[in-house]
PDB file of C-alpha atoms and ligand atoms in Angstrom:
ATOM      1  CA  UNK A1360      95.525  98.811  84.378  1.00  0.00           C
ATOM      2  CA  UNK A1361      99.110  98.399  83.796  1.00  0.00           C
ATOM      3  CA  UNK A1362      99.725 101.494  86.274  1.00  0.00           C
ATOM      4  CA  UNK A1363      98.128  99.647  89.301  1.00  0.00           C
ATOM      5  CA  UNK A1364     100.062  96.679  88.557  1.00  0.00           C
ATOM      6  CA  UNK A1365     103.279  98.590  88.699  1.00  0.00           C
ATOM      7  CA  UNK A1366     102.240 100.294  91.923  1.00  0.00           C
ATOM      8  CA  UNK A1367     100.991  97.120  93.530  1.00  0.00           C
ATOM      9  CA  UNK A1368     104.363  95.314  92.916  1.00  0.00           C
ATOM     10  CA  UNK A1369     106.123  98.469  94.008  1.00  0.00           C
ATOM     11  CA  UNK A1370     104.236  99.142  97.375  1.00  0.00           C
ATOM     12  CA  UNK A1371     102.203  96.123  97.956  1.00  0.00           C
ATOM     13  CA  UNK A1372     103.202  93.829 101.049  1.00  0.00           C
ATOM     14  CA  UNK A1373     102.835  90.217 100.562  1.00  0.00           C
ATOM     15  CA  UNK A1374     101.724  89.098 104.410  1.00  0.00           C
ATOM     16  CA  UNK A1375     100.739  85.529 103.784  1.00  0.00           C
ATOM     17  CA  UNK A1376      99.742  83.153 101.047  1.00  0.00           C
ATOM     18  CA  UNK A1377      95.803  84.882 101.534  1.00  0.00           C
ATOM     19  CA  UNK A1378      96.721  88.172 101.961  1.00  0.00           C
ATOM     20  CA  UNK A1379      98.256  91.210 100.147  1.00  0.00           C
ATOM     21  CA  UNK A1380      98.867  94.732 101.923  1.00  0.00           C
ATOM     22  CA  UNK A1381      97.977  97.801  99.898  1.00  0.00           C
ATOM     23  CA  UNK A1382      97.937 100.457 102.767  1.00  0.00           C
ATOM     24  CA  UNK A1383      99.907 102.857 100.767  1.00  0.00           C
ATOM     25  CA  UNK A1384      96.896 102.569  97.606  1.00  0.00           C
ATOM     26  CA  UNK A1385      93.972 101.363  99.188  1.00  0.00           C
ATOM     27  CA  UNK A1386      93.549 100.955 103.031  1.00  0.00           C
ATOM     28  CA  UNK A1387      95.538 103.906 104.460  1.00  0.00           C
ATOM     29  CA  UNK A1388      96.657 106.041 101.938  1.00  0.00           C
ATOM     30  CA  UNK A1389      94.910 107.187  98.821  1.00  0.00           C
ATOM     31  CA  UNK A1390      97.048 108.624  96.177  1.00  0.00           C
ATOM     32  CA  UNK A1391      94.774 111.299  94.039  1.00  0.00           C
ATOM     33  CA  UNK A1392      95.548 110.539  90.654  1.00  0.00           C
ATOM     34  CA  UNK A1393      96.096 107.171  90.150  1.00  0.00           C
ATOM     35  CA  UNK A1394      92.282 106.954  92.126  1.00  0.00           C
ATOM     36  CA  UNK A1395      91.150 109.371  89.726  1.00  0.00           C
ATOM     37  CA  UNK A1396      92.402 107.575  86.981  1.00  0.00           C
ATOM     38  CA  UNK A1397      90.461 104.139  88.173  1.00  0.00           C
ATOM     39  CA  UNK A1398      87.229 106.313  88.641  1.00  0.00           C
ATOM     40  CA  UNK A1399      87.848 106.670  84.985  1.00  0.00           C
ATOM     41  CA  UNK A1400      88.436 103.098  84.013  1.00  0.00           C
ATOM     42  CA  UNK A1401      85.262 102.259  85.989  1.00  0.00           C
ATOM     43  CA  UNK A1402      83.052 104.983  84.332  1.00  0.00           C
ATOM     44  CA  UNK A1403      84.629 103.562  80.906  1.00  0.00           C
ATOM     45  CA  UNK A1404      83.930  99.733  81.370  1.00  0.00           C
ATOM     46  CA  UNK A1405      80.240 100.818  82.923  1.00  0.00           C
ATOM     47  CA  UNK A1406      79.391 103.486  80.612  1.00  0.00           C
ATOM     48  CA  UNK A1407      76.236 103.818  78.974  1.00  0.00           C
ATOM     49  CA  UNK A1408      74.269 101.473  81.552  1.00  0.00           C
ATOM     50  CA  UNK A1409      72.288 104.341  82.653  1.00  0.00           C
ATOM     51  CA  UNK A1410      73.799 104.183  86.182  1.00  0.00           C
ATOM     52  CA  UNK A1411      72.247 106.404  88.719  1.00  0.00           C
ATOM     53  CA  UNK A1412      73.876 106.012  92.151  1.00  0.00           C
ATOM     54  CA  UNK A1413      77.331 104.272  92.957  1.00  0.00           C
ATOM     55  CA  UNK A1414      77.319 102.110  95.873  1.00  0.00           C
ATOM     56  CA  UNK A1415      80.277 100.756  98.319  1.00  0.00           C
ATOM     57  CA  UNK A1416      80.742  99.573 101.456  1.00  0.00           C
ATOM     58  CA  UNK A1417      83.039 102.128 104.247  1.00  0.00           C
ATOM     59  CA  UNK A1418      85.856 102.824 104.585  1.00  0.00           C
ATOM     60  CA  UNK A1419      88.286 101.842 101.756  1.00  0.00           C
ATOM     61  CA  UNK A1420      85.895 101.541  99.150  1.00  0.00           C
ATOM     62  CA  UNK A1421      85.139 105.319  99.389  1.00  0.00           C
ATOM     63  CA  UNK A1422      87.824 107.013  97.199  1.00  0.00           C
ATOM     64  CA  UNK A1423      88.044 104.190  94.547  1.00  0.00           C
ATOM     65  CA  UNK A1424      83.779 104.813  94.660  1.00  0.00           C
ATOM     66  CA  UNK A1425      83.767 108.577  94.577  1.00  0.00           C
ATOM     67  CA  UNK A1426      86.173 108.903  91.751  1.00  0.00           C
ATOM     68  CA  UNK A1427      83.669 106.581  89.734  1.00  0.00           C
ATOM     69  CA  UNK A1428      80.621 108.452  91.111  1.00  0.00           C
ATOM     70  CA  UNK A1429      82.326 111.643  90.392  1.00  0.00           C
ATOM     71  CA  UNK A1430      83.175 110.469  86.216  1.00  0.00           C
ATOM     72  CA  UNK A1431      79.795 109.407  86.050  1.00  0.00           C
ATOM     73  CA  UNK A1432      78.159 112.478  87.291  1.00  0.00           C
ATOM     74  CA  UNK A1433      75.542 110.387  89.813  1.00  0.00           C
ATOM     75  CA  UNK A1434      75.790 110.570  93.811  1.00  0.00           C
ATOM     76  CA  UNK A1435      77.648 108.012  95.625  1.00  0.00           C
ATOM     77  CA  UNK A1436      76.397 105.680  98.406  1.00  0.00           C
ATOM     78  CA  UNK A1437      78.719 103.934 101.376  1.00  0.00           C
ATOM     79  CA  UNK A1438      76.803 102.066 103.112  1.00  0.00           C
ATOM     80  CA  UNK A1439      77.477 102.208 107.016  1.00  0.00           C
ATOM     81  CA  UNK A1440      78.975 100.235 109.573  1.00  0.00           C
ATOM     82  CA  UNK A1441      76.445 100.320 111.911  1.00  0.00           C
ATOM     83  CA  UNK A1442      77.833 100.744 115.878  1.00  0.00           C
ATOM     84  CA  UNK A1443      74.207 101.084 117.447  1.00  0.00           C
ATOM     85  CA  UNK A1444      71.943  98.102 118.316  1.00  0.00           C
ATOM     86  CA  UNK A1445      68.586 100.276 118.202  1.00  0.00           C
ATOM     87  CA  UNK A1446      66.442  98.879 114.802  1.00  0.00           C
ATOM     88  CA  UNK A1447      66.119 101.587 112.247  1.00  0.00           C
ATOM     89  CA  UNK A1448      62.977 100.901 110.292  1.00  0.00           C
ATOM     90  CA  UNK A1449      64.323 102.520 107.016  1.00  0.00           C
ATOM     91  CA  UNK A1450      67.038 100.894 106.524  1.00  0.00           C
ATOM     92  CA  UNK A1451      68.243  97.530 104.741  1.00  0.00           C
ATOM     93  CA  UNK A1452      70.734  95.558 107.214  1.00  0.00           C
ATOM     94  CA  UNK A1453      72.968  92.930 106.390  1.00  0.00           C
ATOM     95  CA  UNK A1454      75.712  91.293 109.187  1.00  0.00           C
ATOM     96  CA  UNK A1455      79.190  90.328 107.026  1.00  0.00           C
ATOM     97  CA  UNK A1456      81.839  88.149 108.066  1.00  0.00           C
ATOM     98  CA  UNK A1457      84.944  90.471 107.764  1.00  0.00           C
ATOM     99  CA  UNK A1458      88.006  88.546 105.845  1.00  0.00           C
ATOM    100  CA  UNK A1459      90.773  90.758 107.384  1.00  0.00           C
ATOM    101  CA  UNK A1460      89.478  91.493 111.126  1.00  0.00           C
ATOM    102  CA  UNK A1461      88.166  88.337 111.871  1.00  0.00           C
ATOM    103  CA  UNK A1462      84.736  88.974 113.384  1.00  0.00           C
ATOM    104  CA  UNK A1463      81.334  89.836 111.978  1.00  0.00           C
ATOM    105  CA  UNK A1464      79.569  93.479 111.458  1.00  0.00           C
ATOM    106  CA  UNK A1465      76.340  94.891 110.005  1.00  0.00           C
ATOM    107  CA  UNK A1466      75.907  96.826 107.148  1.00  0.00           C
ATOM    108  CA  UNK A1467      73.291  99.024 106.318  1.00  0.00           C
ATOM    109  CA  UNK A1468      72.016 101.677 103.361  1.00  0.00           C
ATOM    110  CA  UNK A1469      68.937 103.885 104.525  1.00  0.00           C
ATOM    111  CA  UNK A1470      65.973 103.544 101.746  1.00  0.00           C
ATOM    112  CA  UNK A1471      66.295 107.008 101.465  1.00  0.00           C
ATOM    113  CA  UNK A1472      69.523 106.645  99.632  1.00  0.00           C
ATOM    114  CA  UNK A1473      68.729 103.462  97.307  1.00  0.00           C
ATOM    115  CA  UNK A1474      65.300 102.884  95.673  1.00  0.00           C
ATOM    116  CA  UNK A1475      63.530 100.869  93.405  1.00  0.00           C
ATOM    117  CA  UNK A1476      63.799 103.187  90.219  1.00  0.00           C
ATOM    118  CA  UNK A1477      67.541 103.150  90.872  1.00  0.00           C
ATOM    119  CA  UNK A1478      70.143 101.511  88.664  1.00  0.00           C
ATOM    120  CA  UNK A1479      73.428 100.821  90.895  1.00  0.00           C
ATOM    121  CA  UNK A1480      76.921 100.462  90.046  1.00  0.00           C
ATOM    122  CA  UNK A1481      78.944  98.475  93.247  1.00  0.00           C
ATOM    123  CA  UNK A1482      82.562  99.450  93.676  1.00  0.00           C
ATOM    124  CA  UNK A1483      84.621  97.979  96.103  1.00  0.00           C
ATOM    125  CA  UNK A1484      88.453  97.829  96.707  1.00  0.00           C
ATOM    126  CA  UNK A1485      89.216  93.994  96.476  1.00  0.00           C
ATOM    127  CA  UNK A1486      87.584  91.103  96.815  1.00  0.00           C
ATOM    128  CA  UNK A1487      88.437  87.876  98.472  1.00  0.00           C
ATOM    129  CA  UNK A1488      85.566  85.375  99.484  1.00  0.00           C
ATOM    130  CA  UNK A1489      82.935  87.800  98.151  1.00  0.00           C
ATOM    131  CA  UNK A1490      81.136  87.902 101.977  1.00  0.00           C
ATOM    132  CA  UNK A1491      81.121  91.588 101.877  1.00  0.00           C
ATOM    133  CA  UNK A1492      80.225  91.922  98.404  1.00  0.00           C
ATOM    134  CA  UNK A1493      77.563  89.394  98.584  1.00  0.00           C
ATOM    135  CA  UNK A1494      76.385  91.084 102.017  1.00  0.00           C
ATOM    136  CA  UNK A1495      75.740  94.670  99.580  1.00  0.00           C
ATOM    137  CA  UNK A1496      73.937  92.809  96.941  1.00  0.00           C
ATOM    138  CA  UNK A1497      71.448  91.265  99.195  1.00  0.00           C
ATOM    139  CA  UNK A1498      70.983  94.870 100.502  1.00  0.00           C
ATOM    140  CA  UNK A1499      70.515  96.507  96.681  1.00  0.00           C
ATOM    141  CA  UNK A1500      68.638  93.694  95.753  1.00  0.00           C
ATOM    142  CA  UNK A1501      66.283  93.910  99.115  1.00  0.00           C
ATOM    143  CA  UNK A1502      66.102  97.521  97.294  1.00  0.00           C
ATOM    144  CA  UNK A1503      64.306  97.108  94.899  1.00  0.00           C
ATOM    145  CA  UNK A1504      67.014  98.553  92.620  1.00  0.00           C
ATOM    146  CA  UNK A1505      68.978  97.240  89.571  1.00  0.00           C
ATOM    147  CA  UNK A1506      72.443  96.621  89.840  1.00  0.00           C
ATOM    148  CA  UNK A1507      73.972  97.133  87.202  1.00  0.00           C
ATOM    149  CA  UNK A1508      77.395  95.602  87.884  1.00  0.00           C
ATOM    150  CA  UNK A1509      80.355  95.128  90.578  1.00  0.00           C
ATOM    151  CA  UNK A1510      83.890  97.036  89.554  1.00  0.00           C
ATOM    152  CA  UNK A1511      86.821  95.535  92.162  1.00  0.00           C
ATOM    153  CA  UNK A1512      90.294  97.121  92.421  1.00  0.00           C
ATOM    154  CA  UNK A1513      91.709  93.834  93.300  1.00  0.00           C
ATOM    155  CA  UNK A1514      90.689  90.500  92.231  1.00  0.00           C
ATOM    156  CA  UNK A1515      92.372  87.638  94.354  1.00  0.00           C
ATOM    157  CA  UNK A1516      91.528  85.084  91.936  1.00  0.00           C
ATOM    158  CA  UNK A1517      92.556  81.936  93.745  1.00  0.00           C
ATOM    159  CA  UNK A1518      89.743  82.498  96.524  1.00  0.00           C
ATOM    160  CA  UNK A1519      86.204  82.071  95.339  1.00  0.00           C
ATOM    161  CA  UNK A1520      84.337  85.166  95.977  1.00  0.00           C
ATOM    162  CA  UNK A1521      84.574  86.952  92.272  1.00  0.00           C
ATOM    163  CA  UNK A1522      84.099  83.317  90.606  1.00  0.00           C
ATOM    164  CA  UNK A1523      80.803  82.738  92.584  1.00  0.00           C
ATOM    165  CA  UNK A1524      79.326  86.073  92.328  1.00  0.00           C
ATOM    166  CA  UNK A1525      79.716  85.820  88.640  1.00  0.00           C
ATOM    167  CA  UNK A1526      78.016  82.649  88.324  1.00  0.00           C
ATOM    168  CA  UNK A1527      74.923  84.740  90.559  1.00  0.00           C
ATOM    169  CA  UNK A1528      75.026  86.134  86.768  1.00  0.00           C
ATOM    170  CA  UNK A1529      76.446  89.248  88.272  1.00  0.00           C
ATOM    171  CA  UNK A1530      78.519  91.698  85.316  1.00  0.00           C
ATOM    172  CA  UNK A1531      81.789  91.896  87.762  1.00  0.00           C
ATOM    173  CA  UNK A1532      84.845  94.222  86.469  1.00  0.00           C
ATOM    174  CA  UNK A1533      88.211  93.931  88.142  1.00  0.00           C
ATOM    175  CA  UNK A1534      91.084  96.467  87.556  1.00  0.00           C
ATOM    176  CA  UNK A1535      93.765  93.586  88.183  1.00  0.00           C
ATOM    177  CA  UNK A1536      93.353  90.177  89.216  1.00  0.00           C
ATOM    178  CA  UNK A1537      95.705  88.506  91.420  1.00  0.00           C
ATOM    179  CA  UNK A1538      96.599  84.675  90.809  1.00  0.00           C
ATOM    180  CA  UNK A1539      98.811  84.149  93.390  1.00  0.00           C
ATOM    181  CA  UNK A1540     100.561  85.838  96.645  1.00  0.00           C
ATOM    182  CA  UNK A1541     102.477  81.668  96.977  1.00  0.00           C
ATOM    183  CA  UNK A1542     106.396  82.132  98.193  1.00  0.00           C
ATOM    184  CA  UNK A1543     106.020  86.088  99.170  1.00  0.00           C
ATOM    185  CA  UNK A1544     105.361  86.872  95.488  1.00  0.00           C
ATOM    186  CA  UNK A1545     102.730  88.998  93.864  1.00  0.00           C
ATOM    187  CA  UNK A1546     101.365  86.999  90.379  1.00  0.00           C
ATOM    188  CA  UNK A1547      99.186  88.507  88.070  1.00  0.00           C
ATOM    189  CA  UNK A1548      96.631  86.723  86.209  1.00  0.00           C
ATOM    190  CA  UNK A1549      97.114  88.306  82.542  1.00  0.00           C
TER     191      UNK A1549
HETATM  192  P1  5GP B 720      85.651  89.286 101.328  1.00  0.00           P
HETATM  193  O1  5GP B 720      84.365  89.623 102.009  1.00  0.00           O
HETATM  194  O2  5GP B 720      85.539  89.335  99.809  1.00  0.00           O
HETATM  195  O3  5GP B 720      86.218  87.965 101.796  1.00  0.00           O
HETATM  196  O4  5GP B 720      86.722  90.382 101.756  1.00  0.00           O
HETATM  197  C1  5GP B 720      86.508  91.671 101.364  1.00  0.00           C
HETATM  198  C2  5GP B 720      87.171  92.729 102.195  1.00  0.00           C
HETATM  199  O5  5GP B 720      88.223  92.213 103.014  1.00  0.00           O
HETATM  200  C3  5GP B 720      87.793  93.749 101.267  1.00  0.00           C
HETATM  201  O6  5GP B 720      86.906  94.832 101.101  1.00  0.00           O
HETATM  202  C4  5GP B 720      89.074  94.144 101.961  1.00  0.00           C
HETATM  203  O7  5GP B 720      88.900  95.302 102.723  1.00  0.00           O
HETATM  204  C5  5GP B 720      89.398  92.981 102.849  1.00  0.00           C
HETATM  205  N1  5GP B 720      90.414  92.099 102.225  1.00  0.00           N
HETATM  206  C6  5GP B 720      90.244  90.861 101.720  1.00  0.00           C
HETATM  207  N2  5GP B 720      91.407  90.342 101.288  1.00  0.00           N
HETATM  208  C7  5GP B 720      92.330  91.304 101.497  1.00  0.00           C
HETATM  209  C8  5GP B 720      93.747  91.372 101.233  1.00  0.00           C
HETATM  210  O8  5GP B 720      94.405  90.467 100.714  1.00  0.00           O
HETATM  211  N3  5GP B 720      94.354  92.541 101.564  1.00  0.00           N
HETATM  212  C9  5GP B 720      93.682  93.592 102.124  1.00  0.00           C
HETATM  213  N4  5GP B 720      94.392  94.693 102.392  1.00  0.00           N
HETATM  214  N5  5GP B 720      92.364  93.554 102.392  1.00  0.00           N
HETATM  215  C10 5GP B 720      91.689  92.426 102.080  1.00  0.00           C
END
């Protein structure tokens, strides 16, 4: 998506060699149209896979995830940081190192919401070492349900998570993958 690219450059802070700051896009601020228009590109590249619930992980995975749900015409899915230490018998739990905070939470989908007749489609905003990612697909896959594939915003290509999820023989769609954030620069991998 050659619009993304020329909003990531434009707005996107390079903090370290690892990480890339996309508050105005993806973390903090959502701008309508251009999520609208990545819904789209999802739908496109997962069209015709029968898709019947779209699945992230809260909170900046929502908007990216809701513009896809809302192309495809199925419900969305975010599954929950849980806060509460009491066990809840109907749901599927996973605990996920987070990349950007540092410390470790637990993520969970009620079966209410995901079941074994469903076929999912897992959007996320970017991906890094794949923990988060790989914490979700242990929780559709607990499901019962098909996935069907894993659409990213952002791809950092030089860590390993997209590379290894891929050889799980996972389908995984990136809008824009990164090859490098080396010397305060943003590189795209063409
Ligand atoms: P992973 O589990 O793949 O290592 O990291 C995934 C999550 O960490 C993403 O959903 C995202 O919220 C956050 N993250 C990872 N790398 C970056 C980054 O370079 N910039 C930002 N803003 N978030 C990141």
């Amino acid at each position: 998506m050659e619009l993304l690219k020329k909003r990531i450059l434009e707005e996107g802070v390079v903090v370290s060699d690892q990480v890339l700051k996309l508050d105005g896009l993806l973390n903090h601020q959502v701008d309508p149209e251009l999520t609208m228009e990545m819904g789209r590109e999802f739908a496109r590249l997962f069209a015709g896979q029968g898709v019947t619930r779209v699945v992230t992980v809260e909170s900046s995975g929502i908007a990216v995830a809701f513009a896809t749900a809302y192309e495809l015409k199925v419900p969305l899915v975010f599954a929950r940081r849980k806060k509460t230490l009491l066990a809840d018998p109907d749901a599927l739990c996973e605990r996920v190192p987070s990349f950007t905070k540092g410390i470790v939470t637990d993520i969970m989908i009620s079966r209410q919401y995901i079941s074994p007749d469903d076929k999912i489609l897992f959007i996320d905003d970017i991906i890094a070492n794949g923990d988060a990612a790989r914490g979700l697909i242990k929780i559709i896959n607990r499901s019962g349900a098909e996935l069907v594939g894993l659409g990213v915003v952002v791809e950092k290509c030089f860590e390993a998570g997209a590379r290894t999820i891929r050889e799980q023989g996972v389908r995984l769609e990136s809008l824009v993958k990164i090859k490098s954030l080396a010397d305060g620069r943003i590189e795209f991998e063409e």
